[in-house]
Amino acid sequence: MKIRLFAAAACCALASAIAFPAFALDYPARKPGLWEIQSGDGTGKGPGAGHTMQQCIDAASDKALRDMGQGMGKDMCSKQELRADGGKLVMDSVCKIGTTTATSHAVMSGDFNTAYRMESKSSYNPPLMGRTEGASVMEAKWIGPCKADQKPGDMVMPNGMKMNVIEMMNGRGKK
């Protein structure tokens, strides 16, 4: 059970970190508070169609997630490029996932104070879990201050389970 919880938190942290890896051009910091993040494959149907989670952040936890993405990027990616293009951020990367090379292109838009959106497409060579390509859409919106029973780093999963990603990253996960 503990391994499953860590795996679920790691996946969510990875999704957040991938959205905010560090490049030569800095990503804007998100507004502190409670964010609702919807992610899916962009089709709205079938496996991976989507799920919604909530994430409570402050400036320190937001930075920790970005730093985690930077660390993962240094270890996994041979290419990470970020550029501003017409008010949007465009990210291109080439990363190793096990023996597979993932080539990705993502476009992010929004103000990071009230909402942002990321659309990404990836190709996998050799195929990753039987897939040669994939797409995802992530939409996030700020919904207000964190709830009274939440602290920065808390994530509420689609099934209602709450975990603190920062504590898990530091090896102090909830039991």
Short mmCIF file of C-alpha atoms in Angstrom, two decimals:
data_model
loop_
_atom_site.label_atom_id
_atom_site.label_comp_id
_atom_site.label_asym_id
_atom_site.label_seq_id
_atom_site.Cartn_x
_atom_site.Cartn_y
_atom_site.Cartn_z
CA MET A 1 0.00 0.00 0.00
CA LYS A 2 2.81 2.40 0.88
CA ILE A 3 4.46 1.74 -2.50
CA ARG A 4 1.18 2.44 -4.33
CA LEU A 5 0.72 5.71 -2.44
CA PHE A 6 4.25 6.77 -3.26
CA ALA A 7 3.80 5.77 -6.91
CA ALA A 8 0.56 7.77 -7.14
CA ALA A 9 2.18 10.79 -5.52
CA ALA A 10 5.25 10.47 -7.70
CA CYS A 11 3.08 10.41 -10.83
CA CYS A 12 1.23 13.53 -9.71
CA ALA A 13 4.41 15.27 -8.70
CA LEU A 14 5.93 14.30 -12.04
CA ALA A 15 2.95 15.77 -13.87
CA SER A 16 3.39 19.01 -11.94
CA ALA A 17 7.13 18.98 -12.35
CA ILE A 18 6.94 18.29 -16.08
CA ALA A 19 4.67 21.26 -16.42
CA PHE A 20 7.25 23.43 -14.66
CA PRO A 21 10.77 22.20 -15.46
CA ALA A 22 13.56 24.75 -15.35
CA PHE A 23 14.99 26.05 -18.61
CA ALA A 24 17.02 29.09 -19.58
CA LEU A 25 13.75 31.03 -19.64
CA ASP A 26 12.06 30.88 -16.24
CA TYR A 27 8.50 29.70 -15.86
CA PRO A 28 6.27 32.10 -14.00
CA ALA A 29 5.51 31.12 -10.42
CA ARG A 30 1.92 30.10 -9.72
CA LYS A 31 -0.24 32.11 -7.37
CA PRO A 32 -0.19 30.58 -3.86
CA GLY A 33 -3.39 28.82 -2.84
CA LEU A 34 -5.54 25.95 -4.04
CA TRP A 35 -5.31 24.90 -7.68
CA GLU A 36 -7.65 22.50 -9.44
CA ILE A 37 -5.84 20.57 -12.16
CA GLN A 38 -7.70 18.63 -14.83
CA SER A 39 -5.65 16.39 -17.07
CA GLY A 40 -6.40 13.94 -19.81
CA ASP A 41 -5.62 12.87 -23.32
CA GLY A 42 -7.55 15.70 -24.92
CA THR A 43 -10.25 13.50 -26.43
CA GLY A 44 -12.56 13.42 -23.41
CA LYS A 45 -13.23 9.71 -23.92
CA GLY A 46 -11.56 6.34 -23.50
CA PRO A 47 -8.67 5.33 -21.22
CA GLY A 48 -6.76 8.32 -19.91
CA ALA A 49 -9.70 10.59 -20.77
CA GLY A 50 -9.14 12.65 -17.69
CA HIS A 51 -9.07 13.18 -13.99
CA THR A 52 -9.17 16.12 -11.60
CA MET A 53 -7.01 16.73 -8.55
CA GLN A 54 -6.40 19.66 -6.25
CA GLN A 55 -3.04 20.98 -5.15
CA CYS A 56 -2.33 23.41 -2.29
CA ILE A 57 0.83 25.43 -2.87
CA ASP A 58 2.81 28.31 -1.48
CA ALA A 59 5.89 29.91 -3.05
CA ALA A 60 8.26 27.36 -1.44
CA SER A 61 6.31 24.24 -2.48
CA ASP A 62 5.79 25.58 -6.01
CA LYS A 63 9.55 26.18 -6.26
CA ALA A 64 10.28 22.70 -4.86
CA LEU A 65 8.14 21.11 -7.59
CA ARG A 66 9.90 23.18 -10.27
CA ASP A 67 13.29 22.20 -8.80
CA MET A 68 12.26 18.55 -8.87
CA GLY A 69 11.41 18.92 -12.55
CA GLN A 70 14.79 20.52 -13.18
CA GLY A 71 16.56 17.62 -11.47
CA MET A 72 14.59 15.04 -13.43
CA GLY A 73 15.25 16.92 -16.64
CA LYS A 74 19.01 16.97 -16.06
CA ASP A 75 18.99 13.22 -15.46
CA MET A 76 16.56 12.18 -18.21
CA CYS A 77 16.67 14.74 -21.03
CA SER A 78 19.29 15.40 -23.68
CA LYS A 79 17.30 18.38 -24.99
CA GLN A 80 15.16 20.90 -23.14
CA GLU A 81 14.28 24.11 -24.92
CA LEU A 82 11.79 26.72 -23.83
CA ARG A 83 10.90 29.86 -25.71
CA ALA A 84 8.28 32.55 -25.57
CA ASP A 85 6.15 32.77 -28.70
CA GLY A 86 3.31 35.27 -28.96
CA GLY A 87 2.42 35.26 -25.26
CA LYS A 88 2.72 31.47 -24.98
CA LEU A 89 5.52 29.26 -23.72
CA VAL A 90 6.69 26.58 -26.16
CA MET A 91 8.69 23.64 -24.84
CA ASP A 92 10.55 21.01 -26.86
CA SER A 93 12.35 18.11 -25.22
CA VAL A 94 14.00 14.77 -25.89
CA CYS A 95 14.03 12.53 -22.81
CA LYS A 96 14.83 8.91 -21.98
CA ILE A 97 12.19 6.87 -20.17
CA GLY A 98 13.91 3.56 -19.55
CA THR A 99 15.05 2.40 -23.00
CA THR A 100 12.53 4.61 -24.82
CA THR A 101 13.28 8.05 -26.23
CA ALA A 102 10.35 10.45 -25.84
CA THR A 103 10.33 13.47 -28.14
CA SER A 104 7.81 16.05 -26.90
CA HIS A 105 6.36 19.39 -27.94
CA ALA A 106 4.20 21.38 -25.52
CA VAL A 107 2.48 24.77 -25.61
CA MET A 108 1.51 26.54 -22.39
CA SER A 109 -0.78 29.54 -22.13
CA GLY A 110 -2.39 31.48 -19.31
CA ASP A 111 -1.40 33.91 -16.62
CA PHE A 112 -0.43 31.49 -13.77
CA ASN A 113 -2.42 33.67 -11.35
CA THR A 114 -5.90 32.54 -12.32
CA ALA A 115 -5.45 29.78 -14.92
CA TYR A 116 -3.10 28.07 -17.34
CA ARG A 117 -3.31 25.35 -19.97
CA MET A 118 -0.73 22.98 -21.42
CA GLU A 119 -1.19 20.88 -24.55
CA SER A 120 1.53 18.36 -25.36
CA LYS A 121 2.26 15.73 -27.97
CA SER A 122 4.95 13.07 -27.70
CA SER A 123 6.37 10.32 -29.87
CA TYR A 124 8.05 7.24 -28.38
CA ASN A 125 10.86 5.19 -29.96
CA PRO A 126 10.78 2.29 -29.33
CA PRO A 127 7.10 2.28 -28.32
CA LEU A 128 6.38 2.95 -24.65
CA MET A 129 3.90 0.48 -23.17
CA GLY A 130 2.77 -0.36 -26.70
CA ARG A 131 2.26 3.27 -27.77
CA THR A 132 4.24 5.12 -30.44
CA GLU A 133 2.70 8.49 -29.61
CA GLY A 134 0.59 10.25 -27.04
CA ALA A 135 -1.10 13.54 -26.33
CA SER A 136 -2.23 15.26 -23.17
CA VAL A 137 -4.06 18.37 -22.10
CA MET A 138 -3.77 19.88 -18.64
CA GLU A 139 -5.91 22.78 -17.47
CA ALA A 140 -5.40 24.38 -14.09
CA LYS A 141 -7.38 27.07 -12.35
CA TRP A 142 -6.85 28.86 -9.07
CA ILE A 143 -9.90 28.29 -6.89
CA GLY A 144 -8.95 30.27 -3.79
CA PRO A 145 -6.98 29.94 -0.58
CA CYS A 146 -6.04 26.45 0.62
CA LYS A 147 -8.65 24.84 2.85
CA ALA A 148 -8.21 25.04 6.63
CA ASP A 149 -7.10 21.39 6.85
CA GLN A 150 -4.54 21.74 4.03
CA LYS A 151 -0.90 22.74 4.02
CA PRO A 152 1.42 23.54 1.12
CA GLY A 153 2.29 20.40 -0.83
CA ASP A 154 -1.03 18.68 -0.11
CA MET A 155 -2.63 17.03 -3.12
CA VAL A 156 -6.16 15.65 -3.15
CA MET A 157 -6.39 12.84 -5.69
CA PRO A 158 -9.47 12.08 -7.82
CA ASN A 159 -10.45 9.31 -5.36
CA GLY A 160 -10.35 11.78 -2.42
CA MET A 161 -7.06 10.49 -1.01
CA LYS A 162 -4.86 13.31 0.38
CA MET A 163 -1.08 13.19 0.41
CA ASN A 164 1.69 15.72 0.80
CA VAL A 165 4.08 15.54 -2.15
CA ILE A 166 6.74 17.69 -0.48
CA GLU A 167 6.85 15.39 2.56
CA MET A 168 7.01 12.35 0.28
CA MET A 169 9.88 13.91 -1.70
CA ASN A 170 11.67 14.44 1.62
CA GLY A 171 10.99 10.86 2.75
CA ARG A 172 8.38 11.73 5.37
CA GLY A 173 5.25 10.46 3.65
CA LYS A 174 2.02 9.93 5.57
CA LYS A 175 1.29 6.40 6.66
#
